Short mmCIF file of C-alpha atoms in Angstrom, two decimals:
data_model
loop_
_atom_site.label_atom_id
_atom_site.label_comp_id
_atom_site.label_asym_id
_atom_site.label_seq_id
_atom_site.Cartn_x
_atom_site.Cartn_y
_atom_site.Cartn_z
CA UNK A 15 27.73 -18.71 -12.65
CA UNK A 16 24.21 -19.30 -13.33
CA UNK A 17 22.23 -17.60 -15.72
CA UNK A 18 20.28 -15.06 -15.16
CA UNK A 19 17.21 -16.55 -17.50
CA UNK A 20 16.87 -19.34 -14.93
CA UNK A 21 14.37 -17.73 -12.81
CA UNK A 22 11.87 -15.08 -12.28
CA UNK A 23 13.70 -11.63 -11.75
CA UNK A 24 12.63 -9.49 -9.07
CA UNK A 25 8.98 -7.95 -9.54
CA UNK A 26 8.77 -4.71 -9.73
CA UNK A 27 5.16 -3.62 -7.66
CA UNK A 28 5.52 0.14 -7.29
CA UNK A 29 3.43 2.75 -8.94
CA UNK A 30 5.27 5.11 -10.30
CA UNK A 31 7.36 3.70 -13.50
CA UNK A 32 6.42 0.65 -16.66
CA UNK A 33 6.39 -2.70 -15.59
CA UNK A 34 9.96 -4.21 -16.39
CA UNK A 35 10.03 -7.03 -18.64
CA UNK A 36 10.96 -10.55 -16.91
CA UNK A 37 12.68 -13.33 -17.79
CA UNK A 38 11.24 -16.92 -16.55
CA UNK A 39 13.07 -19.91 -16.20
CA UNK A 40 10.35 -22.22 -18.50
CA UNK A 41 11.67 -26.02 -18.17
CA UNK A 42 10.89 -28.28 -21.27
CA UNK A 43 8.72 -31.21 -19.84
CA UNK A 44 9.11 -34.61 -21.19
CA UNK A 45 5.97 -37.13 -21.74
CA UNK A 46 4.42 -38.05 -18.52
CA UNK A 47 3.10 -41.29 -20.01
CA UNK A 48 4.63 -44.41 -20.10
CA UNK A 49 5.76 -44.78 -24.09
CA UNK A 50 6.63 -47.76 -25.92
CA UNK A 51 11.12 -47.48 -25.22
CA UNK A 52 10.57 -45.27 -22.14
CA UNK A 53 12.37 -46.49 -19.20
CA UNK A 54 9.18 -46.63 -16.72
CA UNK A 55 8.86 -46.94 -13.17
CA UNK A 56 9.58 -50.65 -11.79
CA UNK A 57 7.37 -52.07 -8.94
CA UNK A 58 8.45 -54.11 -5.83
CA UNK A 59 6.28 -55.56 -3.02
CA UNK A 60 6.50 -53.52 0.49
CA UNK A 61 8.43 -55.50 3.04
CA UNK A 62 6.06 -54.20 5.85
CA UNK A 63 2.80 -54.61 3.84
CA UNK A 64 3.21 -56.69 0.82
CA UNK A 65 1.72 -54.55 -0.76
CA UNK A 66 2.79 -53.29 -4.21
CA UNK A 67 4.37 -50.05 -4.60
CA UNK A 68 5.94 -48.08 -7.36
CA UNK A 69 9.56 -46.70 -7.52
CA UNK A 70 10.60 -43.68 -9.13
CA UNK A 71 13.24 -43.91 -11.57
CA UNK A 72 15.93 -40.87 -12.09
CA UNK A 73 13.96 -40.39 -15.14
CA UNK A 74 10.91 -39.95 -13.62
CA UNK A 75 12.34 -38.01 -10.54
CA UNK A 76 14.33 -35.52 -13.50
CA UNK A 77 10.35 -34.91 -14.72
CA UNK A 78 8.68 -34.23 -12.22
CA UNK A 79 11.25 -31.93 -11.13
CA UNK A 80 10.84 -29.83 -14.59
CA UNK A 81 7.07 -30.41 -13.86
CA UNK A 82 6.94 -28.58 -10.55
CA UNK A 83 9.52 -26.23 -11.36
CA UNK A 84 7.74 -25.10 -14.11
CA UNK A 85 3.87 -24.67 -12.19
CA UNK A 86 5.86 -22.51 -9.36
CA UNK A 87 7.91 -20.01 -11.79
CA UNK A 88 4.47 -19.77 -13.96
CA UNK A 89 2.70 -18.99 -10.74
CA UNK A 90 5.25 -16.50 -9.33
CA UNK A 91 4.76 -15.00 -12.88
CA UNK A 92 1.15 -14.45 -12.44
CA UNK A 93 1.66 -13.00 -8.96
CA UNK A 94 0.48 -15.92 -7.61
CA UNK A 95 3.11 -16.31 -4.64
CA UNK A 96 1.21 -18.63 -2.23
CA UNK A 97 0.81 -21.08 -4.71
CA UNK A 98 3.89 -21.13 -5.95
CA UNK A 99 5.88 -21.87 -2.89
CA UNK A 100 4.99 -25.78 -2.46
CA UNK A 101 5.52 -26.46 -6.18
CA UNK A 102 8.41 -24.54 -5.97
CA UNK A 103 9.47 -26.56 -2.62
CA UNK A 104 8.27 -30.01 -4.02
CA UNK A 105 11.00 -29.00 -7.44
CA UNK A 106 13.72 -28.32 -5.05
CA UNK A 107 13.21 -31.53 -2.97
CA UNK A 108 13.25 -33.54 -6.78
CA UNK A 109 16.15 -32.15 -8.07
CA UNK A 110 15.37 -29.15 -9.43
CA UNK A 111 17.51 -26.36 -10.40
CA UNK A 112 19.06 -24.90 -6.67
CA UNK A 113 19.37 -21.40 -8.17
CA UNK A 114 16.00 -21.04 -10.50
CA UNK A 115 14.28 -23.03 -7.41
CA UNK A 116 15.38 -20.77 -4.60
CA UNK A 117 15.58 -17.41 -6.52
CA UNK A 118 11.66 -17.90 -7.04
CA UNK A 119 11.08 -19.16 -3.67
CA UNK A 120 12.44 -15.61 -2.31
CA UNK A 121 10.57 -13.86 -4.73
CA UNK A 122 7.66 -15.40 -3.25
CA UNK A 123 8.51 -14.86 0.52
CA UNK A 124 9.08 -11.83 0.05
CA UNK A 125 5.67 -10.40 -2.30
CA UNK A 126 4.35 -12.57 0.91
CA UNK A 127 6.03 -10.56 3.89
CA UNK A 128 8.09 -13.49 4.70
CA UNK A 129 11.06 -11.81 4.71
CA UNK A 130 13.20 -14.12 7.17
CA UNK A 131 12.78 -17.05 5.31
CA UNK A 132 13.48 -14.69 1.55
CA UNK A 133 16.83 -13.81 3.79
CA UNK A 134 17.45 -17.55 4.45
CA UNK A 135 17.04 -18.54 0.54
CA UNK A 136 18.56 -15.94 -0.80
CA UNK A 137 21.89 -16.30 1.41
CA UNK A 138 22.05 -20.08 1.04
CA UNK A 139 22.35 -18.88 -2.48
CA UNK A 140 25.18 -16.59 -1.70
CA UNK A 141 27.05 -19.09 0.57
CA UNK A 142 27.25 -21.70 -2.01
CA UNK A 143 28.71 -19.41 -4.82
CA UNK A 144 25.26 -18.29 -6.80
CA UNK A 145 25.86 -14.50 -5.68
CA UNK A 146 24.37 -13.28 -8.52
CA UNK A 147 22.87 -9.32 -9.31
CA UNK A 148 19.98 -10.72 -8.77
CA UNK A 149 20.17 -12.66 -5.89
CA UNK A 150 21.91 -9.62 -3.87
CA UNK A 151 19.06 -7.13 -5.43
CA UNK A 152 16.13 -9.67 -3.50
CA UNK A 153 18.32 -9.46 -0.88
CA UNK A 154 18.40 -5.65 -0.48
CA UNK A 155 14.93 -5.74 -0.88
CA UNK A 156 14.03 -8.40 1.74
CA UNK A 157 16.81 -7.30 4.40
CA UNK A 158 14.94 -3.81 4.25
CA UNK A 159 11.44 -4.99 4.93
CA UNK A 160 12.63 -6.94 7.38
CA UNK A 161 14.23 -3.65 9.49
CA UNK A 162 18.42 -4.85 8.41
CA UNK A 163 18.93 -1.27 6.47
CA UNK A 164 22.66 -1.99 7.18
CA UNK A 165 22.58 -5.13 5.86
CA UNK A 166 20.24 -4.31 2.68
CA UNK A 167 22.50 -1.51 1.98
CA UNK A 168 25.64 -3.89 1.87
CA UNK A 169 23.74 -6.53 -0.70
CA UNK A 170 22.87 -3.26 -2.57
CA UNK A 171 26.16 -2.34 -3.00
CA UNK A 172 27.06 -5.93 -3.55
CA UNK A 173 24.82 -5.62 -6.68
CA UNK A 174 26.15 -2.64 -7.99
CA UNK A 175 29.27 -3.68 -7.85
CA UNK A 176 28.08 -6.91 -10.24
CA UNK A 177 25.93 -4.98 -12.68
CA UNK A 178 27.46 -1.38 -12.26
CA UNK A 179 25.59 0.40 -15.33
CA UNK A 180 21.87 -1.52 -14.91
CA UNK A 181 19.25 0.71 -14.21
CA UNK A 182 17.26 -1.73 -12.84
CA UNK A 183 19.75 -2.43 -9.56
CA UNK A 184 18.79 1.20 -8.62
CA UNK A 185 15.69 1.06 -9.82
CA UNK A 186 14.42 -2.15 -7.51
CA UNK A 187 16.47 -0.65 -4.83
CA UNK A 188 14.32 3.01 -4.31
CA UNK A 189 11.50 0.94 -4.50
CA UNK A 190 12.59 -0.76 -1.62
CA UNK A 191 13.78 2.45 0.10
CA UNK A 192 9.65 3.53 -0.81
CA UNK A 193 8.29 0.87 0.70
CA UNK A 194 10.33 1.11 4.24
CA UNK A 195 10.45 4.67 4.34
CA UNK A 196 14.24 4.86 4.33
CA UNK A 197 14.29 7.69 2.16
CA UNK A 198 17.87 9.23 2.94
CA UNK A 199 19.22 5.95 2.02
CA UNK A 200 16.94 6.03 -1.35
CA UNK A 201 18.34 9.32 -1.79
CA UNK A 202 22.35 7.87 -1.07
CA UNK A 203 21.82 5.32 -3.72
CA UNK A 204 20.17 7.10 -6.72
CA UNK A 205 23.24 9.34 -6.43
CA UNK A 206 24.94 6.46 -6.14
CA UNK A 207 23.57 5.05 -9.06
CA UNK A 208 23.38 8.78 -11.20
CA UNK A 209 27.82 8.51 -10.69
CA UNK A 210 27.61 5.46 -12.84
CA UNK A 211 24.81 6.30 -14.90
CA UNK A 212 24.80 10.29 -15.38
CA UNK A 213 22.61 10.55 -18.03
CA UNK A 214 19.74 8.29 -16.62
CA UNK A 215 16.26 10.14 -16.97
CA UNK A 216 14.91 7.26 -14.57
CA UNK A 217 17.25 7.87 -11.89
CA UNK A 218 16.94 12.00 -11.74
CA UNK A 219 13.60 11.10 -11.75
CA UNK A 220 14.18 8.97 -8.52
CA UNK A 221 16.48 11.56 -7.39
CA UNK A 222 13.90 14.28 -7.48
CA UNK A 223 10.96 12.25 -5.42
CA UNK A 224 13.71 11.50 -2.84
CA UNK A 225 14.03 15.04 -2.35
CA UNK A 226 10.98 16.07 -2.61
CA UNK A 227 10.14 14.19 -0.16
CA UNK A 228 12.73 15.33 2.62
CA UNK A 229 10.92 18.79 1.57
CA UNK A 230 14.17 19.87 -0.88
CA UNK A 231 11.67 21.10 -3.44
CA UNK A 232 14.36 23.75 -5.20
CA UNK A 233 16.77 20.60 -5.61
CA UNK A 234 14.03 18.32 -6.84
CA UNK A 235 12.89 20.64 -9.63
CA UNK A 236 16.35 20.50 -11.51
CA UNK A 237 16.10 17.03 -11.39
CA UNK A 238 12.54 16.00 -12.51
CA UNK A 239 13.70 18.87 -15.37
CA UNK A 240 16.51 16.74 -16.04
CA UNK A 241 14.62 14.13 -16.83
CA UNK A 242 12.62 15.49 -19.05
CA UNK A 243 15.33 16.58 -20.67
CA UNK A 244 17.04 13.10 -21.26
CA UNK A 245 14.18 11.83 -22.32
CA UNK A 246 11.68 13.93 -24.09
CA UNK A 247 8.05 12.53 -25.31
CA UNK A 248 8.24 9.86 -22.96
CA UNK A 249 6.38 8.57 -20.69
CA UNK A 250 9.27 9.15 -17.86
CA UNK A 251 9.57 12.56 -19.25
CA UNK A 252 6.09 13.57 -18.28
CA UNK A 253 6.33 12.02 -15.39
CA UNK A 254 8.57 14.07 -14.70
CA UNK A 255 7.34 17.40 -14.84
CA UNK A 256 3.89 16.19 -13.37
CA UNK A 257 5.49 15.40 -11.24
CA UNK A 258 6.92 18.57 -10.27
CA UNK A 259 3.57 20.26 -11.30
CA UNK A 260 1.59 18.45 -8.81
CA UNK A 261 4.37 19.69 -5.93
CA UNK A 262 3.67 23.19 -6.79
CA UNK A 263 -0.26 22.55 -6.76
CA UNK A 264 -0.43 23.66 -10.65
CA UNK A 265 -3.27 20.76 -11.06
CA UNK A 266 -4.25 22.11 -14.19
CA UNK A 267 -0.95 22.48 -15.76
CA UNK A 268 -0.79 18.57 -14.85
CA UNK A 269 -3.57 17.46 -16.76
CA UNK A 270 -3.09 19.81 -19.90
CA UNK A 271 0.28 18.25 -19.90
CA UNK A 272 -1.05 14.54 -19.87
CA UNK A 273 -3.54 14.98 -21.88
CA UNK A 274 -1.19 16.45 -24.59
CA UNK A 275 1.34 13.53 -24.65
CA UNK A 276 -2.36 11.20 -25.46
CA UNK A 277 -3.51 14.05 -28.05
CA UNK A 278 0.35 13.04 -29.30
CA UNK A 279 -0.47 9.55 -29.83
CA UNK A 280 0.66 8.01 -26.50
CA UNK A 281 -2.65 6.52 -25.19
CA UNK A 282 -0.98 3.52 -23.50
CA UNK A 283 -2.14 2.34 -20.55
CA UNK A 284 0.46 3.69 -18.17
CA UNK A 285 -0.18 7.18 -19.89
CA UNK A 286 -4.15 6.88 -19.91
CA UNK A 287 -3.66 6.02 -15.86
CA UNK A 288 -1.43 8.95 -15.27
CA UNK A 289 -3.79 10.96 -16.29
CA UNK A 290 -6.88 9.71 -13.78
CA UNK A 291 -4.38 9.50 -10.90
CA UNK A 292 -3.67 13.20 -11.80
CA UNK A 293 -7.56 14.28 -12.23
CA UNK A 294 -8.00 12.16 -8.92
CA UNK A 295 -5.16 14.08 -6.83
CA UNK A 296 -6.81 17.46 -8.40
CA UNK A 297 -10.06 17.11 -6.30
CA UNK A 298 -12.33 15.43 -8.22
CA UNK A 299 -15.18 14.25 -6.62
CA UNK A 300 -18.20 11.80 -7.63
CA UNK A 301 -20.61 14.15 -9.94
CA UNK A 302 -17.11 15.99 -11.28
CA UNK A 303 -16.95 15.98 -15.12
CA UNK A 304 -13.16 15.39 -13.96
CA UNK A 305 -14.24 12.26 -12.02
CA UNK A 306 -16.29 10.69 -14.45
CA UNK A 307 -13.13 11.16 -17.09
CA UNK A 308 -10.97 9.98 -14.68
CA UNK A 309 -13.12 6.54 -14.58
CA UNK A 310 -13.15 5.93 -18.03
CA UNK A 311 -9.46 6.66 -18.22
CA UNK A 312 -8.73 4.52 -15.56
CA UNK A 313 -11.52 1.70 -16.42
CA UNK A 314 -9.45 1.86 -20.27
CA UNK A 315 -6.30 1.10 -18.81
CA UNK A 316 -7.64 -1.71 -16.45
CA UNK A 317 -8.57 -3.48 -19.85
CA UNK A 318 -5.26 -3.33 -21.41
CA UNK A 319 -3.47 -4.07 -18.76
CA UNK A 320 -5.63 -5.60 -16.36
CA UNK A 321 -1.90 -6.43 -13.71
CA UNK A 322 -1.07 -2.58 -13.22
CA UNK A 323 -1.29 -1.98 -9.84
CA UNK A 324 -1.74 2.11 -10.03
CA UNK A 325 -5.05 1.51 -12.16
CA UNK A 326 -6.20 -1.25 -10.10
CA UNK A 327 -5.89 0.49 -6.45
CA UNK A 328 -7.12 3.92 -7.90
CA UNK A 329 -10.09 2.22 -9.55
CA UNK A 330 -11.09 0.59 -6.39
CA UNK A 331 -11.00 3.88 -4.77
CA UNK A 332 -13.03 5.45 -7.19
CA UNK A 333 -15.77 1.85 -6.99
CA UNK A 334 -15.58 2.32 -3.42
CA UNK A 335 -16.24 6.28 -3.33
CA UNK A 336 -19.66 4.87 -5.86
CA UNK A 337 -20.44 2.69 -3.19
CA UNK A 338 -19.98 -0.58 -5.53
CA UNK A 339 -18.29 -2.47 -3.27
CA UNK A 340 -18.13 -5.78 -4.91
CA UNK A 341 -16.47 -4.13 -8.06
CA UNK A 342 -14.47 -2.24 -5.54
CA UNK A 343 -12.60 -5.52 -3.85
CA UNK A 344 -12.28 -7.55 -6.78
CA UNK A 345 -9.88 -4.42 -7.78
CA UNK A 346 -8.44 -3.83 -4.20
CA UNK A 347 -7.56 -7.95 -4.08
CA UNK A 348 -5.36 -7.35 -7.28
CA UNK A 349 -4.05 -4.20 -5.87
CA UNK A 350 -3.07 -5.60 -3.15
CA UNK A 351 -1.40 -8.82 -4.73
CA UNK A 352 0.54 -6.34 -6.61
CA UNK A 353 1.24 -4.11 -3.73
CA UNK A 354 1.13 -5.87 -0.56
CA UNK A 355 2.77 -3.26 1.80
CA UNK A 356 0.50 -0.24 0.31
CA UNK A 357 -1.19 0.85 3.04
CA UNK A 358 -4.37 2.40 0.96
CA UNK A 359 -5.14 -0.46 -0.36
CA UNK A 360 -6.20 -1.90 3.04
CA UNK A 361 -8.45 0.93 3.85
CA UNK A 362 -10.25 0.88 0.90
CA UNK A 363 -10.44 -2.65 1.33
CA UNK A 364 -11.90 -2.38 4.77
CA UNK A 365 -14.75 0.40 4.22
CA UNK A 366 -15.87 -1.96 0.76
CA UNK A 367 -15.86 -5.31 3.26
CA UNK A 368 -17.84 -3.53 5.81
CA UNK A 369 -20.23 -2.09 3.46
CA UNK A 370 -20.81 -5.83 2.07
CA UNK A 371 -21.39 -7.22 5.51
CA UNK A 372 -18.01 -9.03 6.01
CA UNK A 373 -16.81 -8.39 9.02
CA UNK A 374 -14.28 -10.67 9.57
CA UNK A 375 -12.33 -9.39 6.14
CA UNK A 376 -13.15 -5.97 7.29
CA UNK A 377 -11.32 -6.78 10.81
CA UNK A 378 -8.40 -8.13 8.83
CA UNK A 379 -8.31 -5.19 6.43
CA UNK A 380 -7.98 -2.63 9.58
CA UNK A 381 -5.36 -4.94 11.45
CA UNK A 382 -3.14 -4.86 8.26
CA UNK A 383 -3.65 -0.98 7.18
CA UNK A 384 -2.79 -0.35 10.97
CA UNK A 385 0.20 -2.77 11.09
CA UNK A 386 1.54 -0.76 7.75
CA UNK A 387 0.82 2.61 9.50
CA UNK A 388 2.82 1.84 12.69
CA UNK A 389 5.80 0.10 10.68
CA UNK A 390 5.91 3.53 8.46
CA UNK A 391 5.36 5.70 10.63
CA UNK A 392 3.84 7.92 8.27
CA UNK A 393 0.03 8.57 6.41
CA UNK A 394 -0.56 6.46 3.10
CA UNK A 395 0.06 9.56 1.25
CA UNK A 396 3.53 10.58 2.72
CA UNK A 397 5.21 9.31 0.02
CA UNK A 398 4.77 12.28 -2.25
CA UNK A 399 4.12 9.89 -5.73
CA UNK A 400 1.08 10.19 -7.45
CA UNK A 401 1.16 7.32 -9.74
CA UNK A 402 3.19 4.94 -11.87
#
């Protein structure tokens, strides 16, 4: 079975919880130079041309291989997904590691809303024995984008039944559920995953926004109290009960609790943006003492972590509500690299490219924060979640 450091694992793009550490596959490169006792390349004349060309030796072919591997799993890293596919593709076609190769090529399809072809990789994996937790988790996620729920839901299960007690196979999966608006079947598997893992704070957490938002507020409560029970002074833990302060509109309760777990020592970024998401979803409006603190909050936690996607979209929002439009979209692009299928991102994106005079990007902003609409069904802010 291969390991599971071989590749990039699934990214995790959602708002609500800490980024989740990643292993990448990194492939030790050899000298690209031709060194004194270094087989080298041999040449031979072109029997069409005459011309003199140069062959690649298995040595050479095993390099470059590493080589390209190595520039697509460093790009997927960085969230650059475009990019990464041909080096990625040009790897494969060398030699490259099948499994690291086409576990990062679905990664990649799928942050780029090529789901099909993430389906294709990802079971070509499957057929030829490289089922692995990961490979079936990109697989749930993928197969539910793409409108298979049935299908998703049997890779999900499929995962679970590899990696029974990970968080993270739940975890990935209600993202998933987020992002297609399946939330019954969100809701099936965090109880799902809560009868393997009872005494997971992250998953009553889950459990509670599921339920929230089929409007089972006096279930949810116990939940997001659970939670905090399991896992007290953390950042979970407050999300938690913000969480279930914001649902019963006590907005100041919400901040007086964020702004205690900071006074507490706890002025991390994910904290520091919970608490402008939470002055932001309170009302406050440009001129606001509240909106000006939830700026430098937000600005803050941009700097020390300038790849959080909750930071990034709100501070666009705030840019764009300033009318400073190019700081706006050079926020909104990351956002949306981070969060492709978040449908605010493209309206914020489309009022600062209209402002600037482009109306082309504009155009293509509306299209996509339409598209997202009609394949949701919903408003941008259905999803009940207020931040990480």
């Amino acid at each position: 079975m291969p390991s599971p450091t071989t590749h990039t694992e699934p990214p995790r793009r959602k708002m609500r919880q800490p980024t989740v550490a990643i292993s990448f596959f990194f492939a030790s490169l050899l000298a690209s130079l031709c060194l004194p006792g270094r087989i080298c390349g041999q040449t031979q004349a072109d029997p069409r041309s005459g011309a003199t060309v140069q062959q690649t030796t298995p040595a050479e072919a095993e390099v470059r291989s590493r080589e390209e591997l190595q520039a697509g799993t460093s790009l997927t890293r960085n969230g650059e997904l475009q990019e990464a596919i041909p080096h990625l593709l040009s790897a494969r076609a060398a030699g490259a590691d099948s499994y690291a190769a086409g576990v990062n090529l679905a990664i990649c399809y799928t942050g780029t809303g090529n789901y099909k072809q993430a389906i294709s990789e990802l079971e070509n994996l499957r057929s030829t024995g490289k089922g692995t937790t990961a490979v079936y988790n990109l697989l749930a996620q993928a197969s539910l984008a793409d409108g298979q729920p049935q299908s998703a839901w049997n890779s999900f299960l499929a995962a679970v039944a590899l990696a029974p007690d990970d968080e993270k196979v739940y975890a990935y999966f209600a993202d998933a559920c987020t992002d297609a608006h399946n939330i019954e079947m969100g809701l099936r598997a965090m109880s799902l995953g809560l009868s393997h893992l009872p005494d997971s704070a992250r998953l009553h957490y889950e459990r509670g926004l599921f339920l929230a938002q089929l409007d089972r507020l006096d279930e949810a409560r116990p939940e997001w109290d659970r939670a905090a029970q399991l896992a007290p002074d953390t950042y979970i833990g407050t999300q938690a009960l913000v969480q279930r302060d914001l649902y019963d509109g006590k907005f100041k309760q919400a901040i007086e609790r964020v702004l205690a777990a900071i006074s507490a020592g706890n002025r991390d970024y994910q904290t520091l943006s919970l608490l402008g998401l939470v002055l932001l979803r309170s009302g406050a409006l440009p001129g606001d003492p509240g909106f000006a603190q939830a700026q430098a909050v937000l600005e803050e936690s941009a700097r020390t972590n300038p790849e959080y996607s909750p930071t990034q979209i709100a501070l666009g929002g705030i840019y764009v509500l300033e009318e400073r439009y190019r700081e706006a979209v050079e926020h909104l692009e990351i956002g949306r690299r981070l969060e492709p299928r978040n449908p605010t991102v493209y309206s914020n994106l489309a009022r600062a490219y209209q402002s600037l005079g482009d109306q082309v990007k504009a155009h293509e902003m509306r299209e996509q924060f339409a598209r997202l609409l009609a394949h949701n069904g919903s408003s941008p802010e259905s999803s009940g979640r207020t931040g990480p």
